[in-house]
CSV table of C-alpha atoms in Angstrom, one decimal:
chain,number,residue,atom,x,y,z
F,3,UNK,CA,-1.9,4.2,-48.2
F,4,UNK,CA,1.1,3.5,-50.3
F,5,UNK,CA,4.1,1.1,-49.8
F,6,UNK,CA,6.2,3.9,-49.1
F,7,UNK,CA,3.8,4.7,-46.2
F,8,UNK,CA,6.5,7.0,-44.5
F,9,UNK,CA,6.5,9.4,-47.3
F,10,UNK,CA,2.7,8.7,-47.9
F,11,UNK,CA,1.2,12.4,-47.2
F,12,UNK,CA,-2.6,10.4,-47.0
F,13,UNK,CA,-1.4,8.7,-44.0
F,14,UNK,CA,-0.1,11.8,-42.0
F,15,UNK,CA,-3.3,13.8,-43.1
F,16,UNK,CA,-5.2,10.7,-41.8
F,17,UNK,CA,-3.5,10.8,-38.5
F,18,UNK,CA,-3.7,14.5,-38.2
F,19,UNK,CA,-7.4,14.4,-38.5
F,20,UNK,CA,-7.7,11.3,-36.0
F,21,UNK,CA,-6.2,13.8,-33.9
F,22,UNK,CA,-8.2,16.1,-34.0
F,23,UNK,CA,-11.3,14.5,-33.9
F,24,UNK,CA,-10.1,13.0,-30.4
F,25,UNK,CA,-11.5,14.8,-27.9
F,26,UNK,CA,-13.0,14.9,-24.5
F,27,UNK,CA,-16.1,16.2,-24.0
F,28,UNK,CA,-16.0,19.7,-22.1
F,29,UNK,CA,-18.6,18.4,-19.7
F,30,UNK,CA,-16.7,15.7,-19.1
F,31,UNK,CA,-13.7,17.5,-18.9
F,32,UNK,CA,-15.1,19.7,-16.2
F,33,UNK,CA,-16.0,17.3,-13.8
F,34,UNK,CA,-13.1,15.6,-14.1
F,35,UNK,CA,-11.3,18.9,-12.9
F,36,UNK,CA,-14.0,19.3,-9.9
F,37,UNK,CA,-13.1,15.8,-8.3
F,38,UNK,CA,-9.2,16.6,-9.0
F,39,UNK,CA,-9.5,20.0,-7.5
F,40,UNK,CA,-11.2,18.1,-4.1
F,41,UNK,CA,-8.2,15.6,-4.2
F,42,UNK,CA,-5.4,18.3,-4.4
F,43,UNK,CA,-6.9,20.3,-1.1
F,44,UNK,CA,-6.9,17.1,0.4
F,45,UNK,CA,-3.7,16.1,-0.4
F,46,UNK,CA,-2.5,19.5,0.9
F,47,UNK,CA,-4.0,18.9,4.4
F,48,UNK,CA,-2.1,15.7,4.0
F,49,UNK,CA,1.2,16.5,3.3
F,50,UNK,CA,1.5,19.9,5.4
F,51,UNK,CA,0.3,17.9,8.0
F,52,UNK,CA,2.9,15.5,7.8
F,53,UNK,CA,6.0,17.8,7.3
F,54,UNK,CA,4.9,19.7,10.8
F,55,UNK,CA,4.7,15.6,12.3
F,56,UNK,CA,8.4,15.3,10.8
F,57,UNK,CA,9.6,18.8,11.7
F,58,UNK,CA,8.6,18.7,15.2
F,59,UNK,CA,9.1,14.2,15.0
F,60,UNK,CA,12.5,14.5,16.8
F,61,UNK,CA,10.8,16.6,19.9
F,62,UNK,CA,8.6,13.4,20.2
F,63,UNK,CA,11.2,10.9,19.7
F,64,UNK,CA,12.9,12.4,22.7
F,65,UNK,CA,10.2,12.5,24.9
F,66,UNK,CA,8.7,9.1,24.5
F,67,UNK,CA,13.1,8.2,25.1
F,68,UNK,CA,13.0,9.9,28.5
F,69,UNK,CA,9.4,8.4,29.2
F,70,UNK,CA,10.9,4.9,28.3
F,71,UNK,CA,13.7,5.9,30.6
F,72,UNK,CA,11.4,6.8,33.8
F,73,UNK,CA,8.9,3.9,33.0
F,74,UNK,CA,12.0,1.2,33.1
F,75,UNK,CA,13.7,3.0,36.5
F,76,UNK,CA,10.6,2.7,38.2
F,77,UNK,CA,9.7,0.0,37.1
F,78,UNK,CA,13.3,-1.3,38.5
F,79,UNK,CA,12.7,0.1,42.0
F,80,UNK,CA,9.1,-1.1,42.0
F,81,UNK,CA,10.4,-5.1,41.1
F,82,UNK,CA,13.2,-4.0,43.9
F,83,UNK,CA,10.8,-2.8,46.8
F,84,UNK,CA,7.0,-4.6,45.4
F,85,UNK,CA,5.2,-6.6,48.2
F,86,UNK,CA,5.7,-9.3,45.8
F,87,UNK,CA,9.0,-9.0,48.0
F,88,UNK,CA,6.8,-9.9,50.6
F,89,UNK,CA,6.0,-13.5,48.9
F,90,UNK,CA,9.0,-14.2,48.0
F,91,UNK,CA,10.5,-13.7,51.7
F,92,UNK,CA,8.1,-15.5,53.3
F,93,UNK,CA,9.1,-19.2,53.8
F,94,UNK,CA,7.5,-21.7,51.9
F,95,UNK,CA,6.3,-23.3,55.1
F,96,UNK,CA,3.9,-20.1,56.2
F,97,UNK,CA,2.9,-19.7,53.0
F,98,UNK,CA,1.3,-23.3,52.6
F,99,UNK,CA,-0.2,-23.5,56.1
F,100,UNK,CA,-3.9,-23.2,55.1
F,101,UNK,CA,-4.4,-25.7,52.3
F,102,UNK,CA,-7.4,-26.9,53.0
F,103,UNK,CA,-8.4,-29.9,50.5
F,104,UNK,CA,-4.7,-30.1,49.3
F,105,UNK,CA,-2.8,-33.6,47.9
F,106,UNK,CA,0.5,-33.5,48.2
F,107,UNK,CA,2.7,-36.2,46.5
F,108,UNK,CA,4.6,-38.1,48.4
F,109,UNK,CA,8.5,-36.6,48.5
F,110,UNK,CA,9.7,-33.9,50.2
F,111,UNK,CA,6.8,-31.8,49.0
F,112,UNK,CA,5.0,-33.6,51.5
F,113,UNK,CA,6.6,-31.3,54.3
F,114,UNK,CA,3.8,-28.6,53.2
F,115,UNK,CA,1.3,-30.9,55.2
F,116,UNK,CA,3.0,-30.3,58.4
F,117,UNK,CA,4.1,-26.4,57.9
F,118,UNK,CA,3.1,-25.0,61.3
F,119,UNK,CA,0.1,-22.4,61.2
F,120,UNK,CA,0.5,-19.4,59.7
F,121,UNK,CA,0.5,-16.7,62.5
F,122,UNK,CA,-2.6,-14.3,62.2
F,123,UNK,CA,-1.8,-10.6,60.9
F,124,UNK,CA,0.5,-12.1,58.3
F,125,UNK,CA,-0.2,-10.6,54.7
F,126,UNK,CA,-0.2,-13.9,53.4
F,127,UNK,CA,-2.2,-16.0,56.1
F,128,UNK,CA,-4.6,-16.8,53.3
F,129,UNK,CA,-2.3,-17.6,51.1
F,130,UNK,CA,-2.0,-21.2,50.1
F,131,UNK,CA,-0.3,-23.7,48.1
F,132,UNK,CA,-3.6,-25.1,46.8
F,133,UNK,CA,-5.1,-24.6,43.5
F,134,UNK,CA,-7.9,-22.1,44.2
F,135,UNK,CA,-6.1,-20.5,47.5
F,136,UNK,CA,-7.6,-17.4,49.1
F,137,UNK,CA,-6.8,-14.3,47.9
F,138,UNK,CA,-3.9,-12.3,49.4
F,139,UNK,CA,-4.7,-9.7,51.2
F,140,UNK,CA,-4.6,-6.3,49.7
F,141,UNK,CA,-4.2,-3.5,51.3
F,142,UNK,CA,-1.6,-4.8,54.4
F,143,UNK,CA,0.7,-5.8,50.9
F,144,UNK,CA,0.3,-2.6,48.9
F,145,UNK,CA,1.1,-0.4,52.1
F,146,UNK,CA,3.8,-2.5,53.8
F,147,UNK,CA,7.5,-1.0,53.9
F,148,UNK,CA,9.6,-2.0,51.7
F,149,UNK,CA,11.5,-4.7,52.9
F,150,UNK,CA,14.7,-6.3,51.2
F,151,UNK,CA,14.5,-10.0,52.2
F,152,UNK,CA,17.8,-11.2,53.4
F,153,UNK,CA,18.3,-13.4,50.7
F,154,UNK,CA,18.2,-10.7,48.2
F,155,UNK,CA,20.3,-8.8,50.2
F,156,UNK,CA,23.0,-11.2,50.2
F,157,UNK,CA,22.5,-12.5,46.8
F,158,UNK,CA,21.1,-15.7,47.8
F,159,UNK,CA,18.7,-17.0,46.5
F,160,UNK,CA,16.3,-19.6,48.4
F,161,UNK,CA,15.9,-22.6,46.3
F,162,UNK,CA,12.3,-22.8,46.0
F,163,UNK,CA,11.2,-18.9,46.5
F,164,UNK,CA,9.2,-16.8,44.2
F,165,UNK,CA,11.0,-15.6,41.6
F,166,UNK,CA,9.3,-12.9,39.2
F,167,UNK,CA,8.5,-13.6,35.9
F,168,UNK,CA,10.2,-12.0,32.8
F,169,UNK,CA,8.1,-8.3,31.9
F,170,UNK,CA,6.8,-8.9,35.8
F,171,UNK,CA,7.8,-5.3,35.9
F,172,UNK,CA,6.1,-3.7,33.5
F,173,UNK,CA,2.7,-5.0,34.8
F,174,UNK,CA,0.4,-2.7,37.1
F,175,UNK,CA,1.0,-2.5,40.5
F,176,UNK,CA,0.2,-5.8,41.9
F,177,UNK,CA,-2.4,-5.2,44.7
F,178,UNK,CA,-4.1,-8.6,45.2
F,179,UNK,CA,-3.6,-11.8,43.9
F,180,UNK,CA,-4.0,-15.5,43.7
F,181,UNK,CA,-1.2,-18.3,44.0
F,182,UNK,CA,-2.1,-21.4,41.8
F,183,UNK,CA,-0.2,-24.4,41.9
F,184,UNK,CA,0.1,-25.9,38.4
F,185,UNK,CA,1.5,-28.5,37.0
F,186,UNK,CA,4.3,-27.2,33.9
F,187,UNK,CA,6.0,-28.9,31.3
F,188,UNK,CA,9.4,-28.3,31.5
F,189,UNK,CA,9.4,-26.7,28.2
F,190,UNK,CA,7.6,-23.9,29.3
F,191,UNK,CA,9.3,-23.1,32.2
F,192,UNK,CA,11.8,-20.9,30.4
F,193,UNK,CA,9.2,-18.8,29.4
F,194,UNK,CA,8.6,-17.8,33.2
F,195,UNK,CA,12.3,-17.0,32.9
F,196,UNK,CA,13.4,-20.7,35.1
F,197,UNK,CA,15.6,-22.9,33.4
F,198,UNK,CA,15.4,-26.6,33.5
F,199,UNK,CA,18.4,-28.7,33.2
F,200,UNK,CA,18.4,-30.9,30.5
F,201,UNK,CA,17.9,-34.1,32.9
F,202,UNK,CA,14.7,-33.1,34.1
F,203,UNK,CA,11.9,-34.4,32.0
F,204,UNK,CA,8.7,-35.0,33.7
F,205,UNK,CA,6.3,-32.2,34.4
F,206,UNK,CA,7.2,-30.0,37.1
F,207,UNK,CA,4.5,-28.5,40.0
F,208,UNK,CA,5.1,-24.9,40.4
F,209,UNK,CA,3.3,-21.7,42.3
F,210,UNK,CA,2.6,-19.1,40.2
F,211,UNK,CA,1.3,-16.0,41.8
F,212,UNK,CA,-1.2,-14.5,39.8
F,213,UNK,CA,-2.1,-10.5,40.0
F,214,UNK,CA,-5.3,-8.7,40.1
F,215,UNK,CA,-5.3,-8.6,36.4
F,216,UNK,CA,-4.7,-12.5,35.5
F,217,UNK,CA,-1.4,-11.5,34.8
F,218,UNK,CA,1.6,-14.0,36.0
F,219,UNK,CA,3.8,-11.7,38.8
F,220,UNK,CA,6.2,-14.8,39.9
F,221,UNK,CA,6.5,-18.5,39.9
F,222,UNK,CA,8.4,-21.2,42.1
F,223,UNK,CA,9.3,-24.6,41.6
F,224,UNK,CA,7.4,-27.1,43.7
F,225,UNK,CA,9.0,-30.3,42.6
F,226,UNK,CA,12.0,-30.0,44.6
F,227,UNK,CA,13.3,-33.0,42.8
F,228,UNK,CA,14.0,-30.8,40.0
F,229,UNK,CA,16.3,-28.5,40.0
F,230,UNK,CA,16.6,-24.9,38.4
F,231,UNK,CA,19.4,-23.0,37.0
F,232,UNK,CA,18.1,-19.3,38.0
N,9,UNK,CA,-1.8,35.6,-12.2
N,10,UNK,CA,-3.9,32.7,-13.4
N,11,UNK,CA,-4.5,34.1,-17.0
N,12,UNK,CA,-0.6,34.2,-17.2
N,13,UNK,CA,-1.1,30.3,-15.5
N,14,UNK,CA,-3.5,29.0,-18.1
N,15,UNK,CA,-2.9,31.7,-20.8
N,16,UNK,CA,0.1,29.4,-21.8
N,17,UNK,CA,3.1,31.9,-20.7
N,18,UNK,CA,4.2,29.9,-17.8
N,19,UNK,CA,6.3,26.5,-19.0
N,20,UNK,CA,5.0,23.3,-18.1
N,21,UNK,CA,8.4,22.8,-16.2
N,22,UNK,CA,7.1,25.8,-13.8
N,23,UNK,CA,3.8,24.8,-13.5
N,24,UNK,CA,5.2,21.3,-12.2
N,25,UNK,CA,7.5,23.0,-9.7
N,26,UNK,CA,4.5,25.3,-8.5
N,27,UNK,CA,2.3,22.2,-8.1
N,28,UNK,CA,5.3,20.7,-6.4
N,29,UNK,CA,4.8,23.9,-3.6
N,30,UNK,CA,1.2,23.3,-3.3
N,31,UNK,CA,0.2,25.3,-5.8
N,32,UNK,CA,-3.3,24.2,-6.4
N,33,UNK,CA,-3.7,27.1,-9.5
N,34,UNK,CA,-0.9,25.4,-11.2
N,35,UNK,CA,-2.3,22.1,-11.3
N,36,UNK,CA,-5.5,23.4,-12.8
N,37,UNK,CA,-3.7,25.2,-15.7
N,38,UNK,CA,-1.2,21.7,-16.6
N,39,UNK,CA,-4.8,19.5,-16.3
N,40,UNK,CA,-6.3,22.5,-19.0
N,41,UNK,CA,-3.5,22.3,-21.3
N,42,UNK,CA,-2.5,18.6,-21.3
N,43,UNK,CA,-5.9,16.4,-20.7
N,44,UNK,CA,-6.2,16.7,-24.3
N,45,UNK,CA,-3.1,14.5,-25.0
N,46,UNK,CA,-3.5,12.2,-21.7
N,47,UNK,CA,-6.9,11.6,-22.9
N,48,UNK,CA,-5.7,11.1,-26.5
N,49,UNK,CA,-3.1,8.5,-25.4
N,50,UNK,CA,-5.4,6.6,-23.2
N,51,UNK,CA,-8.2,6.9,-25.7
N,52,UNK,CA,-6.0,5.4,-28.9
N,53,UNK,CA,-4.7,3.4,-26.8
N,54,UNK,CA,-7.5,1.3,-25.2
N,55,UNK,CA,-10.6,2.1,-27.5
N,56,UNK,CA,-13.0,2.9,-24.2
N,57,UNK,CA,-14.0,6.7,-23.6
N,58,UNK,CA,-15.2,5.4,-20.2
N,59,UNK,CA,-12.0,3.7,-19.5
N,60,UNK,CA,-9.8,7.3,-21.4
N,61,UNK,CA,-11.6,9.3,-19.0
N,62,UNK,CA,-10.7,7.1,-15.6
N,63,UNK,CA,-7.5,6.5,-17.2
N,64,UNK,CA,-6.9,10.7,-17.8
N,65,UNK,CA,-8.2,11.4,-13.9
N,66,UNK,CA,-5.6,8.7,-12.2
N,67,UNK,CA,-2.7,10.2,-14.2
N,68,UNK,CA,-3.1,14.0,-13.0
N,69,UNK,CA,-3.5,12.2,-9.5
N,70,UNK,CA,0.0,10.3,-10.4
N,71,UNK,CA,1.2,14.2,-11.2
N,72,UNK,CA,-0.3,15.5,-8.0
N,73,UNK,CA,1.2,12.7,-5.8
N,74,UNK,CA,4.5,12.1,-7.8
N,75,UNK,CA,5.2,16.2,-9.5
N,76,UNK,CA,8.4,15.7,-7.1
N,77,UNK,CA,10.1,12.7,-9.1
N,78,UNK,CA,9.3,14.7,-12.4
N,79,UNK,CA,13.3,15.1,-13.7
N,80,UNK,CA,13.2,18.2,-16.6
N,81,UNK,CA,16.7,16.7,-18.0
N,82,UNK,CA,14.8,13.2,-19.0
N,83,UNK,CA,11.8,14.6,-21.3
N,84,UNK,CA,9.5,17.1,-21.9
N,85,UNK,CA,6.6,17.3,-18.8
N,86,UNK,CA,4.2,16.5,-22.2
N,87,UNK,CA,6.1,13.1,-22.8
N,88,UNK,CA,6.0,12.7,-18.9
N,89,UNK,CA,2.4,12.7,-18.9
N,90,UNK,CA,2.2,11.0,-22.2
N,91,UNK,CA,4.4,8.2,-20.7
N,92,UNK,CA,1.8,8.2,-17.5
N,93,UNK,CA,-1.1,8.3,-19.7
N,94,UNK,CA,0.2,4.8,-21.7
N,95,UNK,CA,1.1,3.3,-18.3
N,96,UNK,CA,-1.9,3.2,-16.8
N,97,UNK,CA,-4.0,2.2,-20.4
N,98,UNK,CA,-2.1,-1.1,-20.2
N,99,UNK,CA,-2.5,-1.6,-16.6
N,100,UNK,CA,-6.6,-1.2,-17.5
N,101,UNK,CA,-6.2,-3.4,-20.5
N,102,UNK,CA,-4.3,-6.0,-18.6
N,103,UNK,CA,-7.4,-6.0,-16.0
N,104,UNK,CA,-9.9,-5.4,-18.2
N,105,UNK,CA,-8.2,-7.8,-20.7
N,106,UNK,CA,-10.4,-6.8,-24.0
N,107,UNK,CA,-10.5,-3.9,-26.2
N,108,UNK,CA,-13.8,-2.2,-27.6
N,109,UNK,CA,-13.5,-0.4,-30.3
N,110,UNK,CA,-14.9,2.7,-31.1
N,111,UNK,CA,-17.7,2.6,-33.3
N,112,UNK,CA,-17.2,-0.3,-34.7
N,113,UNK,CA,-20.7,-1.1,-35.1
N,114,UNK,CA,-21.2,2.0,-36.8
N,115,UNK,CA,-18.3,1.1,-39.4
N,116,UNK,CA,-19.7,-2.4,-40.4
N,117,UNK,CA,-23.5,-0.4,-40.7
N,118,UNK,CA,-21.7,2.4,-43.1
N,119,UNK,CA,-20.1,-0.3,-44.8
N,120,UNK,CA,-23.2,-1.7,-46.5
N,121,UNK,CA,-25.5,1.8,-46.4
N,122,UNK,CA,-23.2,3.9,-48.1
N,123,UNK,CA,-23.3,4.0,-51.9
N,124,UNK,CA,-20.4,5.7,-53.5
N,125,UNK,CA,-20.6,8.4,-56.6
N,126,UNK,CA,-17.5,6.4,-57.6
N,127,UNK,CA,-17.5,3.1,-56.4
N,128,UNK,CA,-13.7,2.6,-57.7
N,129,UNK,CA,-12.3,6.1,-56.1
N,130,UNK,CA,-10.4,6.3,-52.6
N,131,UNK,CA,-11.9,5.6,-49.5
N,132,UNK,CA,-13.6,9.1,-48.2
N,133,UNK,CA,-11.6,10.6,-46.1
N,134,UNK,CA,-13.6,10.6,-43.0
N,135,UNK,CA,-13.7,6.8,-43.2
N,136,UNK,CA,-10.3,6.7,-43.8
N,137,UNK,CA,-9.3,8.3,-39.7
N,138,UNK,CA,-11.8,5.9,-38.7
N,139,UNK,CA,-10.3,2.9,-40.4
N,140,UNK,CA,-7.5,4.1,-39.1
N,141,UNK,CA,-8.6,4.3,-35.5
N,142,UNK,CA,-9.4,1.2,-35.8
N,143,UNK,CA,-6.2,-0.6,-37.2
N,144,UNK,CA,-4.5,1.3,-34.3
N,145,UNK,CA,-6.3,-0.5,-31.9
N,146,UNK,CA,-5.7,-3.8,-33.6
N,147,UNK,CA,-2.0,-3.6,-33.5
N,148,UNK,CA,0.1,-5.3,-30.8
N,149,UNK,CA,0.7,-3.1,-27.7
N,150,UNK,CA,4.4,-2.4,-28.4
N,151,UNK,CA,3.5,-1.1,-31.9
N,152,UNK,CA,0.7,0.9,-30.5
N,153,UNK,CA,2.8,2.3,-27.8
N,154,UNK,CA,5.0,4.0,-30.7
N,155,UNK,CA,2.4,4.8,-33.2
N,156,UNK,CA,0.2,6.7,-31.0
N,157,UNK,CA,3.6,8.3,-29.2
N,158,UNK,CA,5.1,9.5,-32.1
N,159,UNK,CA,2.8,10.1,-35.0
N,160,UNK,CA,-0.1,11.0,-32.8
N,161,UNK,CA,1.4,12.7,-30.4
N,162,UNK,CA,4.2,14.3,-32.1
N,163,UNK,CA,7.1,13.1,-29.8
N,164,UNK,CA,10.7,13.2,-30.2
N,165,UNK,CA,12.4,9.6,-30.7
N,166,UNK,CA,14.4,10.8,-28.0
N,167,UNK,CA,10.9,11.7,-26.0
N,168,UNK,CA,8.8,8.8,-26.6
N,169,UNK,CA,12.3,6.3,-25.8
N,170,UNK,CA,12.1,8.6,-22.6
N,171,UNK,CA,8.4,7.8,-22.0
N,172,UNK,CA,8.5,4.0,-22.9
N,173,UNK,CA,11.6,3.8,-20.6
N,174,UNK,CA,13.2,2.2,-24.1
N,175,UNK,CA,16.3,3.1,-26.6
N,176,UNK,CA,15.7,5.3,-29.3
N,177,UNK,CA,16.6,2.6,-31.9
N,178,UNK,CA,13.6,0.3,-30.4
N,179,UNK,CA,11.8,3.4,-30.7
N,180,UNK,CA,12.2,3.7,-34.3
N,181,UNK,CA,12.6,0.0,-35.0
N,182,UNK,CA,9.2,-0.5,-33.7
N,183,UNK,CA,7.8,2.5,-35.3
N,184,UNK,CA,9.0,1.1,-38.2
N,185,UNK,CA,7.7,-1.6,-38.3
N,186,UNK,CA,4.4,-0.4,-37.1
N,187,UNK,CA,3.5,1.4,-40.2
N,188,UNK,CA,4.4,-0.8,-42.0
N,189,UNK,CA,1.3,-2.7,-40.2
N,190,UNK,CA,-1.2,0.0,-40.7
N,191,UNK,CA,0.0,0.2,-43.8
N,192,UNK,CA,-0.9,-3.6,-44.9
N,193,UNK,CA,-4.2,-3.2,-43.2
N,194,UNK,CA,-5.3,0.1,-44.7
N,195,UNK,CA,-5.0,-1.7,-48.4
N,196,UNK,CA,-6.7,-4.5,-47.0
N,197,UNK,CA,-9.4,-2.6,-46.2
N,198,UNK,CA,-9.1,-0.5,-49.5
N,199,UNK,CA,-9.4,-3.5,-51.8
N,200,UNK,CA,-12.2,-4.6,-49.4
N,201,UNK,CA,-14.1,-1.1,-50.1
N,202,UNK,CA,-13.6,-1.4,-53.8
N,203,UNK,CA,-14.8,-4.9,-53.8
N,204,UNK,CA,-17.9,-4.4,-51.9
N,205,UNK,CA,-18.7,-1.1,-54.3
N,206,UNK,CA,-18.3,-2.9,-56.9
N,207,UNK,CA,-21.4,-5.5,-56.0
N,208,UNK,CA,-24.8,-4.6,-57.8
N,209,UNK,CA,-26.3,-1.8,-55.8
N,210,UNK,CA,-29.2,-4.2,-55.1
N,211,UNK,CA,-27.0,-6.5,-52.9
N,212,UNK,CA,-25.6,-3.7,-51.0
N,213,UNK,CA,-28.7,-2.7,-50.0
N,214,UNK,CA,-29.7,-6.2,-48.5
């Protein structure tokens, strides 16, 4: 090649033949062609299907709106008119009548020990402050009317009832369930939607009534020393 | 209708809008007519035939996925492709991080077996593309680029600029400066050639 290289005619027959000589083989060529041909039909199914997903998308969007709609208005009624209205109405005292094996601290929690008997046929004779409590039962709960408690009615809101948990409403239908006395830090009590004034500090004793499905319906303060914001 | 597709009457321009409409006919006729130069890119480009041949598939895939975002104003669909085709060489070469030569080991044999008429004359010619092939492959990537873009391929300034997503004075500056390069090496080599032919016969043969 000469110095003048881009005039250099040797250099541009050189490349010309490289050129030439660079080839794939037809073979090769072929299957190459096959597996692209596979990969175009698919990529046909592909994108067809997704322009009839995007055509017909805003059909969808507008029914899964209106199912969102129904699902949070009944879900509304049902935290309105749910036996867990049942719970919540019944005083604290009927509730913790059968606690057998239960230690109470001293304080005015120690009133549970002297609640009077809960009267048979109540829905929540088994029910019990203690830690493994009897089951509620289920069916008198499920098929009882709906009944507004006073207190809701009025807007007043007993100090130490059962108050539901945040998303409490978009659980299944509570049929049975289990009320288990725990002992919280305060810290997670905002989570069950109760807020602790800043004062409080120690660990608070709470109900929590727990569905058929392990799932928290409601919670209520024990402590009655502490006092909540809700 | 596919001998006017692959007989070469339909533009590459239509066939990319047809492929663009699910036109599966269309995509076989631009694969026909322009593996050759994907190949030739990827093949100059990284030495491999194995690696070409990956390299030539995952750009018509590119065309089949992305024949949408092909804009005719910006370059021919042949500098498109070609610009693909360089693209995904250096993505190989960056993960496979070596080059291998073609035939390399069949140059430094040919090298000592062959015994020239004329030990002084040129270099013959076929040895001459393949010294060439291989000072292509020795030069930096950005000289490379341009080489096999322009005086392989045959593109415009204006083209391969398109293609290397560069200006058209880099383009040329580069260019430049890359046959230059090839240019250096090629004497190299020659003076090489002629030194070796001029050692006793009986030593080449060693």
């Amino acid at each position: 090649m000469s110095a003048d290289y881009e005039h250099d005619a040797s250099y541009f027959d050189a490349v010309r033949t490289l050129k030439d000589s660079v080839r794939l083989a037809p073979e090769r060529a072929a299957d190459i062609e096959r597996k692209l041909g596979k990969a175009f039909a698919t990529h046909l199914v592909h994108t067809r299907g997704m322009k009839r997903v995007e055509s017909g998308s805003w059909r969808w969007i507008a029914a899964a709106a209106a199912l969102v709609l129904v699902a949070a208005s009944v879900g509304v009624w049902r935290e309105r008119a749910i036996p867990l209205d049942h719970v919540m109405d019944t005083p604290r005292s009927r509730l913790d009548a059968k606690q057998p094996g239960t230690s109470h601290p001293s304080g005015p929690s120690s009133a549970h020990a002297d609640a009077p008997h809960t009267p048979p046929g109540s829905a929540i004779s088994a029910a019990a402050g203690a830690r493994n409590s009897d089951r509620v039962q289920t069916a008198a709960v499920a098929a009882r009317p709906r009944h507004v408690p006073e207190a809701a009615r009025t807007g007043v809101i007993q100090p130490a009832g059962f108050v539901a948990v945040p998303g409490a409403a978009s659980l299944p239908q509570f049929e049975s369930g289990t009320i288990v006395r725990l002992e919280l830090p305060v810290s997670v009590l905002p989570e069950y939607g109760v807020d602790i004034f800043p004062a409080a500090g120690q660990p608070v004793e709470a109900d929590v009534l727990v569905g058929q499905d392990g799932q928290a319906r409601a919670i209520r303060l024990v402590t009655q020393s502490v006092r909540s914001s809700q | 209708m596919t001998d006017e597709l692959h007989g070469g009457s339909v533009a590459d321009e239509a066939l990319i809008a047809r492929i663009v409409a699910g036109d599966e006919a269309a995509f076989t006729a631009l694969f026909r007519r322009r593996q050759p130069d994907v190949y030739r890119v990827a093949l100059l480009m990284t030495g491999s035939r194995a690696t070409a041949e990956d390299v030539t598939q995952e750009v018509f895939l590119v065309v089949m996925r992305e024949a949408a975002r092909y804009e005719p104003g910006r370059s021919t669909v042949k500098a498109w492709l070609c610009g693909i085709s360089r693209n995904q060489a250096r993505r190989r070469l960056e993960r496979d991080r070596r080059i291998e030569p073609i035939g390399e080991d069949r140059e430094r044999e040919s090298a000592h077996a062959v015994v020239h008429p004329d030990p002084i004359g040129d270099l013959d010619h076929t040895e001459q593309v393949q010294a060439l092939r291989q000072a292509i492959l020795r030069l930096p990537l950005r000289y490379r680029d341009v080489v096999v873009l322009c005086d392989l391929e045959e593109l415009s300034y204006v083209d391969a600029a398109a293609a290397l997503d560069c200006a058209v004075g880099t383009v040329r500056s580069r260019l430049h400066r890359a046959r230059a390069l090839l240019a250096a090496k090629m004497r190299s080599r020659r003076a090489a050639g002629i030194a070796g032919a001029a050692q006793p016969i009986s030593r080449c043969l060693a």
